mmCIF file of C-alpha atoms and ligand atoms in Angstrom:
data_model
loop_
_atom_site.group_PDB
_atom_site.id
_atom_site.type_symbol
_atom_site.label_atom_id
_atom_site.label_comp_id
_atom_site.label_asym_id
_atom_site.label_seq_id
_atom_site.Cartn_x
_atom_site.Cartn_y
_atom_site.Cartn_z
ATOM 1 C CA MET T 237 66.588 -50.245 52.028
ATOM 2 C CA ARG T 238 67.507 -53.452 49.836
ATOM 3 C CA HIS T 239 69.749 -56.076 51.106
ATOM 4 C CA ALA T 240 71.774 -58.667 48.629
ATOM 5 C CA GLY T 241 69.307 -61.606 47.811
ATOM 6 C CA VAL T 242 66.058 -59.575 48.750
ATOM 7 C CA HIS T 243 64.249 -58.813 45.886
ATOM 8 C CA GLU T 244 60.978 -56.876 45.513
ATOM 9 C CA ILE T 245 57.456 -57.670 44.144
ATOM 10 C CA ALA T 246 54.988 -55.374 43.133
ATOM 11 C CA THR T 247 51.438 -57.202 44.435
ATOM 12 C CA ALA T 248 47.969 -56.881 42.656
ATOM 13 C CA SER T 249 47.375 -54.128 45.069
ATOM 14 C CA GLY T 250 50.133 -52.034 43.591
ATOM 15 C CA ALA T 251 51.672 -52.295 47.026
ATOM 16 C CA ARG T 252 55.418 -53.544 46.774
ATOM 17 C CA MET T 253 56.837 -55.952 49.372
ATOM 18 C CA SER T 254 60.166 -57.792 49.633
ATOM 19 C CA CYS T 255 60.735 -61.535 49.633
ATOM 20 C CA ALA T 256 64.134 -63.218 50.574
ATOM 21 C CA PRO T 257 64.492 -66.371 48.379
ATOM 22 C CA LEU T 258 66.032 -69.768 50.266
ATOM 23 C CA PRO T 259 69.497 -70.355 49.337
ATOM 24 C CA ASP T 260 68.403 -73.086 47.137
ATOM 25 C CA SER T 261 65.981 -70.842 45.428
ATOM 26 C CA PRO T 262 67.767 -68.126 43.526
ATOM 27 C CA VAL T 263 65.908 -66.353 40.636
ATOM 28 C CA ARG T 264 66.141 -68.045 37.527
ATOM 29 C CA PRO T 265 65.854 -67.115 34.071
ATOM 30 C CA ARG T 266 62.216 -67.453 32.551
ATOM 31 C CA ARG T 267 61.917 -70.979 31.697
ATOM 32 C CA GLU T 268 59.623 -72.679 28.530
ATOM 33 C CA ALA T 269 58.346 -76.209 28.379
ATOM 34 C CA PRO T 270 61.329 -78.302 27.030
ATOM 35 C CA PHE T 271 59.839 -78.991 23.602
ATOM 36 C CA VAL T 272 59.166 -75.396 22.951
ATOM 37 C CA ARG T 273 62.883 -74.611 24.219
ATOM 38 C CA ALA T 274 64.027 -77.403 21.939
ATOM 39 C CA GLY T 275 61.892 -76.101 19.103
ATOM 40 C CA ILE T 276 60.800 -79.954 18.732
ATOM 41 C CA PHE T 277 56.948 -79.039 18.974
ATOM 42 C CA PRO T 278 55.008 -75.591 19.151
ATOM 43 C CA PRO T 279 52.534 -74.849 21.432
ATOM 44 C CA GLY T 280 48.998 -75.567 19.586
ATOM 45 C CA PRO T 281 46.899 -78.154 17.882
ATOM 46 C CA ALA T 282 47.676 -81.808 18.180
ATOM 47 C CA LEU T 283 50.095 -83.203 15.409
ATOM 48 C CA ARG T 284 47.832 -85.525 13.293
ATOM 49 C CA ARG T 285 48.869 -88.572 10.896
ATOM 50 C CA PRO T 286 48.103 -88.523 7.639
ATOM 51 C CA ASP T 287 44.992 -91.085 8.067
ATOM 52 C CA GLY T 288 43.782 -88.332 10.740
ATOM 53 C CA THR T 289 44.794 -90.241 14.294
ATOM 54 C CA ALA T 290 46.408 -88.219 16.881
ATOM 55 C CA ALA T 291 50.275 -88.723 16.564
ATOM 56 C CA ARG T 292 51.153 -87.047 19.599
ATOM 57 C CA VAL T 293 50.012 -89.343 22.295
ATOM 58 C CA GLU T 294 50.317 -92.676 22.791
ATOM 59 C CA ARG T 295 47.732 -94.741 24.511
ATOM 60 C CA VAL T 296 49.432 -97.554 26.826
ATOM 61 C CA THR T 297 46.874 -99.216 28.753
ATOM 62 C CA SER T 298 43.265 -99.244 30.233
ATOM 63 C CA THR T 299 41.802 -100.415 33.448
ATOM 64 C CA ARG T 300 38.630 -100.113 35.366
ATOM 65 C CA MET T 301 38.686 -97.397 38.188
ATOM 66 C CA PRO T 302 35.645 -97.338 40.540
ATOM 67 C CA LEU T 303 35.228 -93.875 41.925
ATOM 68 C CA ALA T 304 33.005 -92.428 44.247
ATOM 69 C CA GLN T 305 31.137 -90.675 41.429
ATOM 70 C CA GLY T 306 30.975 -94.160 39.432
ATOM 71 C CA LEU T 307 32.439 -96.453 37.143
ATOM 72 C CA PHE T 308 35.294 -95.192 34.845
ATOM 73 C CA THR T 309 37.852 -96.225 32.588
ATOM 74 C CA ALA T 310 41.242 -95.014 33.038
ATOM 75 C CA ILE T 311 42.925 -94.761 29.839
ATOM 76 C CA GLY T 312 46.616 -93.889 30.351
ATOM 77 C CA TYR T 313 48.475 -91.848 27.562
ATOM 78 C CA ARG T 314 52.316 -90.921 27.360
ATOM 79 C CA ASP T 315 52.966 -87.714 25.472
ATOM 80 C CA ARG T 316 55.546 -88.262 23.131
ATOM 81 C CA VAL T 317 57.020 -84.858 22.791
ATOM 82 C CA THR T 318 57.126 -83.745 26.488
ATOM 83 C CA GLY T 319 57.235 -87.539 28.164
ATOM 84 C CA ASP T 320 54.209 -86.508 30.412
ATOM 85 C CA GLU T 321 51.670 -88.672 31.865
ATOM 86 C CA ILE T 322 48.050 -88.431 30.924
ATOM 87 C CA VAL T 323 44.872 -90.498 32.416
ATOM 88 C CA ALA T 324 41.593 -89.901 30.533
ATOM 89 C CA LEU T 325 38.547 -90.921 33.009
ATOM 90 C CA VAL T 326 36.021 -91.795 30.642
ATOM 91 C CA MET T 327 32.455 -92.726 31.166
ATOM 92 C CA GLY T 328 29.765 -93.883 28.584
ATOM 93 C CA LEU T 329 31.636 -93.450 25.241
ATOM 94 C CA ASP T 330 31.963 -95.179 22.243
ATOM 95 C CA VAL T 331 35.948 -95.291 22.443
ATOM 96 C CA PRO T 332 37.733 -96.762 19.572
ATOM 97 C CA GLY T 333 39.601 -99.923 20.429
ATOM 98 C CA GLU T 334 37.959 -99.964 23.915
ATOM 99 C CA THR T 335 35.481 -102.795 23.534
ATOM 100 C CA ASP T 336 35.159 -104.370 26.979
ATOM 101 C CA GLY T 337 35.487 -101.882 29.692
ATOM 102 C CA PRO T 338 33.087 -99.536 31.552
ATOM 103 C CA ALA T 339 34.310 -96.695 29.076
ATOM 104 C CA THR T 340 31.784 -97.698 26.886
ATOM 105 C CA ALA T 341 29.306 -99.614 29.482
ATOM 106 C CA ALA T 342 27.201 -96.734 30.256
ATOM 107 C CA GLY T 343 26.244 -94.931 27.379
ATOM 108 C CA ALA T 344 27.870 -96.885 24.376
ATOM 109 C CA GLY T 345 26.779 -96.180 21.324
ATOM 110 C CA ARG T 346 24.661 -93.360 22.309
ATOM 111 C CA SER T 347 24.954 -90.719 19.434
ATOM 112 C CA ASP T 348 22.529 -88.027 20.550
ATOM 113 C CA GLY T 349 24.486 -85.236 19.186
ATOM 114 C CA GLU T 350 24.895 -83.599 22.538
ATOM 115 C CA PRO T 351 28.525 -82.276 23.231
ATOM 116 C CA VAL T 352 30.750 -84.476 25.684
ATOM 117 C CA PRO T 353 30.816 -83.191 29.045
ATOM 118 C CA VAL T 354 35.119 -82.804 29.169
ATOM 119 C CA ARG T 355 37.351 -81.391 31.986
ATOM 120 C CA LEU T 356 40.714 -80.763 31.393
ATOM 121 C CA HIS T 357 42.250 -80.666 34.739
ATOM 122 C CA SER T 358 45.709 -79.662 35.799
ATOM 123 C CA GLU T 359 47.546 -81.924 38.336
ATOM 124 C CA CYS T 360 47.727 -80.374 41.561
ATOM 125 C CA LEU T 361 49.429 -82.684 44.466
ATOM 126 C CA THR T 362 48.816 -80.378 47.049
ATOM 127 C CA GLY T 363 45.012 -79.625 46.324
ATOM 128 C CA ASP T 364 44.014 -83.033 44.651
ATOM 129 C CA GLY T 365 45.766 -85.588 46.680
ATOM 130 C CA PHE T 366 46.575 -83.502 50.242
ATOM 131 C CA GLY T 367 43.087 -81.506 50.133
ATOM 132 C CA SER T 368 44.944 -78.263 50.683
ATOM 133 C CA LEU T 369 42.798 -75.557 50.837
ATOM 134 C CA ARG T 370 45.274 -73.118 49.389
ATOM 135 C CA CYS T 371 43.434 -73.640 45.861
ATOM 136 C CA ASP T 372 40.380 -75.022 44.761
ATOM 137 C CA CYS T 373 41.342 -77.873 42.260
ATOM 138 C CA GLY T 374 40.496 -80.787 44.494
ATOM 139 C CA PRO T 375 36.334 -79.967 45.023
ATOM 140 C CA GLN T 376 37.126 -78.823 40.834
ATOM 141 C CA LEU T 377 38.119 -82.337 40.256
ATOM 142 C CA GLN T 378 35.366 -84.018 42.263
ATOM 143 C CA ALA T 379 32.822 -81.629 41.170
ATOM 144 C CA ALA T 380 33.579 -82.491 37.352
ATOM 145 C CA LEU T 381 33.540 -86.336 38.059
ATOM 146 C CA ALA T 382 30.107 -85.792 39.497
ATOM 147 C CA VAL T 383 29.093 -83.977 36.188
ATOM 148 C CA VAL T 384 30.229 -86.403 34.201
ATOM 149 C CA ALA T 385 28.538 -89.439 36.453
ATOM 150 C CA GLU T 386 25.335 -87.280 36.263
ATOM 151 C CA ALA T 387 25.338 -87.036 32.285
ATOM 152 C CA GLY T 388 26.453 -90.780 32.234
ATOM 153 C CA ARG T 389 29.254 -89.766 30.094
ATOM 154 C CA GLY T 390 32.259 -87.804 29.631
ATOM 155 C CA VAL T 391 35.785 -87.036 30.070
ATOM 156 C CA VAL T 392 38.015 -85.685 32.858
ATOM 157 C CA VAL T 393 41.701 -85.553 31.302
ATOM 158 C CA TYR T 394 44.113 -85.368 34.088
ATOM 159 C CA LEU T 395 47.325 -83.772 32.903
ATOM 160 C CA ARG T 396 50.464 -84.479 35.034
ATOM 161 C CA GLY T 397 52.638 -81.996 33.264
ATOM 162 C CA HIS T 398 50.493 -79.061 34.498
ATOM 163 C CA GLU T 399 51.466 -79.070 38.146
ATOM 164 C CA GLY T 400 51.768 -75.387 39.463
ATOM 165 C CA ARG T 401 50.310 -74.213 36.129
ATOM 166 C CA GLY T 402 53.314 -76.125 34.592
ATOM 167 C CA ILE T 403 56.174 -74.676 36.537
ATOM 168 C CA GLY T 404 56.209 -78.003 38.503
ATOM 169 C CA LEU T 405 55.550 -79.113 42.485
ATOM 170 C CA LEU T 406 58.965 -77.927 43.848
ATOM 171 C CA ASP T 407 58.651 -74.397 42.343
ATOM 172 C CA LYS T 408 55.006 -74.145 43.193
ATOM 173 C CA LEU T 409 56.090 -74.553 46.566
ATOM 174 C CA ARG T 410 58.435 -71.986 46.329
ATOM 175 C CA ALA T 411 55.875 -69.840 44.971
ATOM 176 C CA TYR T 412 53.786 -70.439 47.741
ATOM 177 C CA ARG T 413 56.333 -69.394 50.096
ATOM 178 C CA LEU T 414 56.386 -66.171 48.490
ATOM 179 C CA GLN T 415 52.834 -65.986 48.684
ATOM 180 C CA ASP T 416 53.103 -66.618 52.473
ATOM 181 C CA ALA T 417 54.769 -63.386 52.532
ATOM 182 C CA GLY T 418 52.087 -61.490 50.724
ATOM 183 C CA ALA T 419 52.592 -62.104 46.967
ATOM 184 C CA ASP T 420 49.922 -62.902 44.801
ATOM 185 C CA THR T 421 50.230 -66.408 42.562
ATOM 186 C CA VAL T 422 50.839 -64.411 39.365
ATOM 187 C CA ASP T 423 53.551 -62.165 41.008
ATOM 188 C CA ALA T 424 54.917 -65.091 42.744
ATOM 189 C CA ASN T 425 55.934 -66.887 39.633
ATOM 190 C CA LEU T 426 57.237 -63.955 38.003
ATOM 191 C CA ALA T 427 59.466 -63.227 40.814
ATOM 192 C CA LEU T 428 60.865 -66.748 40.477
ATOM 193 C CA GLY T 429 61.637 -65.952 36.978
ATOM 194 C CA LEU T 430 58.828 -68.165 35.767
ATOM 195 C CA PRO T 431 55.806 -67.620 33.484
ATOM 196 C CA GLU T 432 52.934 -66.872 35.305
ATOM 197 C CA ASP T 433 51.193 -69.926 33.439
ATOM 198 C CA ALA T 434 53.446 -72.334 31.529
ATOM 199 C CA ARG T 435 50.563 -74.935 30.305
ATOM 200 C CA GLU T 436 50.150 -76.096 26.929
ATOM 201 C CA TYR T 437 47.155 -78.110 25.999
ATOM 202 C CA GLY T 438 48.439 -79.844 22.992
ATOM 203 C CA GLY T 439 48.620 -83.325 24.605
ATOM 204 C CA ALA T 440 44.803 -82.917 25.772
ATOM 205 C CA VAL T 441 43.501 -82.128 22.454
ATOM 206 C CA ALA T 442 45.712 -85.250 21.356
ATOM 207 C CA VAL T 443 44.036 -87.412 23.885
ATOM 208 C CA LEU T 444 40.441 -86.058 22.732
ATOM 209 C CA THR T 445 41.384 -86.822 19.291
ATOM 210 C CA ASP T 446 42.024 -90.373 20.163
ATOM 211 C CA LEU T 447 39.306 -90.722 22.150
ATOM 212 C CA GLY T 448 37.116 -89.699 19.018
ATOM 213 C CA VAL T 449 35.744 -86.771 21.211
ATOM 214 C CA SER T 450 35.249 -83.353 19.106
ATOM 215 C CA ALA T 451 32.480 -81.389 20.306
ATOM 216 C CA VAL T 452 32.454 -80.903 24.147
ATOM 217 C CA ALA T 453 30.807 -78.997 26.833
ATOM 218 C CA LEU T 454 33.896 -77.760 28.749
ATOM 219 C CA ILE T 455 33.939 -77.893 32.647
ATOM 220 C CA THR T 456 35.843 -75.188 33.376
ATOM 221 C CA ASN T 457 35.992 -71.070 34.424
ATOM 222 C CA ASN T 458 39.315 -70.500 32.621
ATOM 223 C CA PRO T 459 38.935 -69.079 29.072
ATOM 224 C CA ALA T 460 42.435 -70.134 28.267
ATOM 225 C CA LYS T 461 41.554 -73.627 27.895
ATOM 226 C CA THR T 462 38.614 -72.734 25.664
ATOM 227 C CA ARG T 463 40.756 -71.256 23.365
ATOM 228 C CA ALA T 464 43.436 -73.842 23.645
ATOM 229 C CA LEU T 465 40.862 -76.605 22.608
ATOM 230 C CA THR T 466 39.220 -74.532 19.789
ATOM 231 C CA GLY T 467 42.665 -73.643 18.413
ATOM 232 C CA GLY T 468 43.167 -77.539 18.363
ATOM 233 C CA GLY T 469 40.368 -78.098 16.290
ATOM 234 C CA VAL T 470 37.936 -79.223 19.174
ATOM 235 C CA ARG T 471 34.681 -77.628 18.924
ATOM 236 C CA VAL T 472 33.794 -76.324 22.397
ATOM 237 C CA VAL T 473 29.699 -76.055 22.366
ATOM 238 C CA ARG T 474 29.535 -74.387 25.712
ATOM 239 C CA ARG T 475 31.305 -73.994 29.191
ATOM 240 C CA LEU T 476 29.865 -75.586 32.340
ATOM 241 C CA ALA T 477 30.664 -73.359 34.855
ATOM 242 C CA LEU T 478 32.429 -74.653 38.238
ATOM 243 C CA PRO T 479 31.070 -73.474 41.716
ATOM 244 C CA ALA T 480 33.989 -71.523 43.489
ATOM 245 C CA ALA T 481 34.528 -73.511 46.662
ATOM 246 C CA VAL T 482 35.407 -70.824 48.814
ATOM 247 C CA THR T 483 37.829 -70.781 51.939
ATOM 248 C CA PRO T 484 39.640 -68.545 54.044
ATOM 249 C CA ALA T 485 42.590 -69.891 52.497
ATOM 250 C CA ASN T 486 41.799 -69.590 49.076
ATOM 251 C CA ILE T 487 39.664 -66.422 48.464
ATOM 252 C CA GLY T 488 42.703 -64.114 47.535
ATOM 253 C CA TYR T 489 43.795 -66.841 45.642
ATOM 254 C CA LEU T 490 40.366 -66.884 43.578
ATOM 255 C CA ARG T 491 40.163 -63.175 43.605
ATOM 256 C CA THR T 492 43.361 -63.013 41.722
ATOM 257 C CA LYS T 493 42.069 -65.872 39.360
ATOM 258 C CA ARG T 494 39.227 -63.619 38.743
ATOM 259 C CA ASP T 495 40.798 -60.178 38.380
ATOM 260 C CA ARG T 496 44.167 -60.992 36.552
ATOM 261 C CA MET T 497 43.720 -64.500 34.849
ATOM 262 C CA HIS T 498 40.188 -63.616 33.671
ATOM 263 C CA HIS T 499 38.513 -66.922 35.070
ATOM 264 C CA GLN T 500 34.662 -66.730 34.677
ATOM 265 C CA PHE T 501 32.971 -67.505 38.511
ATOM 266 C CA GLY T 502 29.286 -66.863 36.570
ATOM 267 C CA PRO T 503 27.250 -68.959 35.322
ATOM 268 C CA SER T 504 27.850 -71.506 32.483
ATOM 269 C CA THR T 505 27.719 -70.260 28.901
ATOM 270 C CA ALA T 506 28.312 -70.328 25.380
ATOM 271 C CA PRO T 507 31.726 -69.245 24.349
ATOM 272 C CA GLY T 508 32.417 -65.702 23.951
ATOM 273 C CA PRO T 509 33.726 -64.238 20.692
ATOM 274 C CA ASP T 510 36.954 -63.640 22.567
ATOM 275 C CA GLU T 511 37.295 -67.588 23.351
ATOM 276 C CA ALA T 512 36.471 -68.654 19.932
ATOM 277 C CA THR T 513 40.019 -67.853 18.614
ATOM 278 C CA SER T 514 43.177 -69.653 19.702
ATOM 279 C CA ARG T 515 45.268 -66.271 21.038
ATOM 280 C CA ARG T 516 46.452 -66.749 24.242
HETATM 281 N N1 GTP Z 210 52.160 -72.113 40.286
HETATM 282 C C1 GTP Z 210 51.116 -71.649 40.874
HETATM 283 N N2 GTP Z 210 50.549 -72.908 40.549
HETATM 284 C C2 GTP Z 210 49.117 -72.976 41.417
HETATM 285 C C3 GTP Z 210 48.991 -72.504 42.430
HETATM 286 N N3 GTP Z 210 47.730 -72.760 42.843
HETATM 287 C C4 GTP Z 210 47.132 -73.833 42.064
HETATM 288 N N4 GTP Z 210 48.218 -73.783 41.063
HETATM 289 C C5 GTP Z 210 48.113 -74.797 39.870
HETATM 290 O O1 GTP Z 210 47.191 -74.405 39.147
HETATM 291 C C6 GTP Z 210 46.739 -75.302 38.187
HETATM 292 C C7 GTP Z 210 45.057 -75.109 38.537
HETATM 293 O O2 GTP Z 210 44.814 -73.884 37.964
HETATM 294 P P1 GTP Z 210 43.556 -72.781 37.992
HETATM 295 O O3 GTP Z 210 43.974 -71.634 37.615
HETATM 296 O O4 GTP Z 210 43.434 -73.392 39.928
HETATM 297 O O5 GTP Z 210 42.632 -73.573 37.420
HETATM 298 P P2 GTP Z 210 42.377 -73.754 36.054
HETATM 299 O O6 GTP Z 210 42.954 -75.262 35.973
HETATM 300 O O7 GTP Z 210 43.452 -72.855 35.399
HETATM 301 O O8 GTP Z 210 40.778 -73.415 35.592
HETATM 302 P P3 GTP Z 210 39.670 -74.239 35.869
HETATM 303 O O9 GTP Z 210 39.380 -75.287 34.960
HETATM 304 O O10 GTP Z 210 38.582 -73.269 35.979
HETATM 305 O O11 GTP Z 210 39.858 -75.375 37.006
HETATM 306 C C8 GTP Z 210 47.029 -76.610 39.067
HETATM 307 O O12 GTP Z 210 48.394 -76.934 38.367
HETATM 308 C C9 GTP Z 210 47.464 -76.330 40.409
HETATM 309 O O13 GTP Z 210 48.766 -77.010 40.934
HETATM 310 C C10 GTP Z 210 49.670 -71.031 42.740
HETATM 311 O O14 GTP Z 210 49.554 -70.467 43.665
HETATM 312 N N5 GTP Z 210 51.080 -70.927 41.921
HETATM 313 ZN ZN1 ZN Z 211 45.659 -76.649 43.027
#
């Protein structure tokens, strides 16, 4: 029997379940990122000025960032379109305009023709900050920093506007509540009237362009990120797989990422033909 305010969700297994939303969480209409809604900036490649520099992000400041993995430079950006903050954690690159920081210290001037190890890391306060075991974001962030430190050069681009796959922190908590009642991570977003993945990578492409990075070894299991960079004009020479940090709390989440979001948990690869295009 259906009750007012109770809606049904089809789970990945095909079973149907009912979830009663909290009073403050009515099912809202599907939402798009504000800049897409306003028609200001379509998802996709970064805008470039006529002189070829990235126009979408503004480099605001930079500072030393000593981390457990090594000494990085944190370069802070503002995405002029979304207003989002983005931080590039850089090691060992010859970054235009950064002459005296550790960004250039380890491998400055090195031009061995090798692609730069790069991770685009979507903000996850619960995983990265609280150490939540519901997802694998925290271990992935630490592992990516270790890959860069081991290589002596690379970039982790930390994307603050991406929390909850772009739906924001509070809606992610709402989605978790639905998952507590049995929904998987995709159906929970959809049940809230939100996209399963609202992320857009134009700001990240603009940051890489600003850093002078045009060919990367991309640290990810998510083929959508490869497609986004390729579509934005950044060459993904290979993908570096991240080991899955499996816990009893996140095994269902990881299965859903593999089965419904097509994440690749296998070994590192060259991008496949379907990733060489910008379709999403
Ligand atoms: N809406 C929602 N977002 C989640 C959930 N679990 C993690 N996230 C967010 O998902 C984002 C990370 O996405 P993932 O799918 O784990 O990984 P990815 O970044 O796409 O791919 P990798 O590069 O392989 O790590 C972060 O912004 C998290 O906050 C969830 O259950 N619901
Ligand atoms: Zn997470």
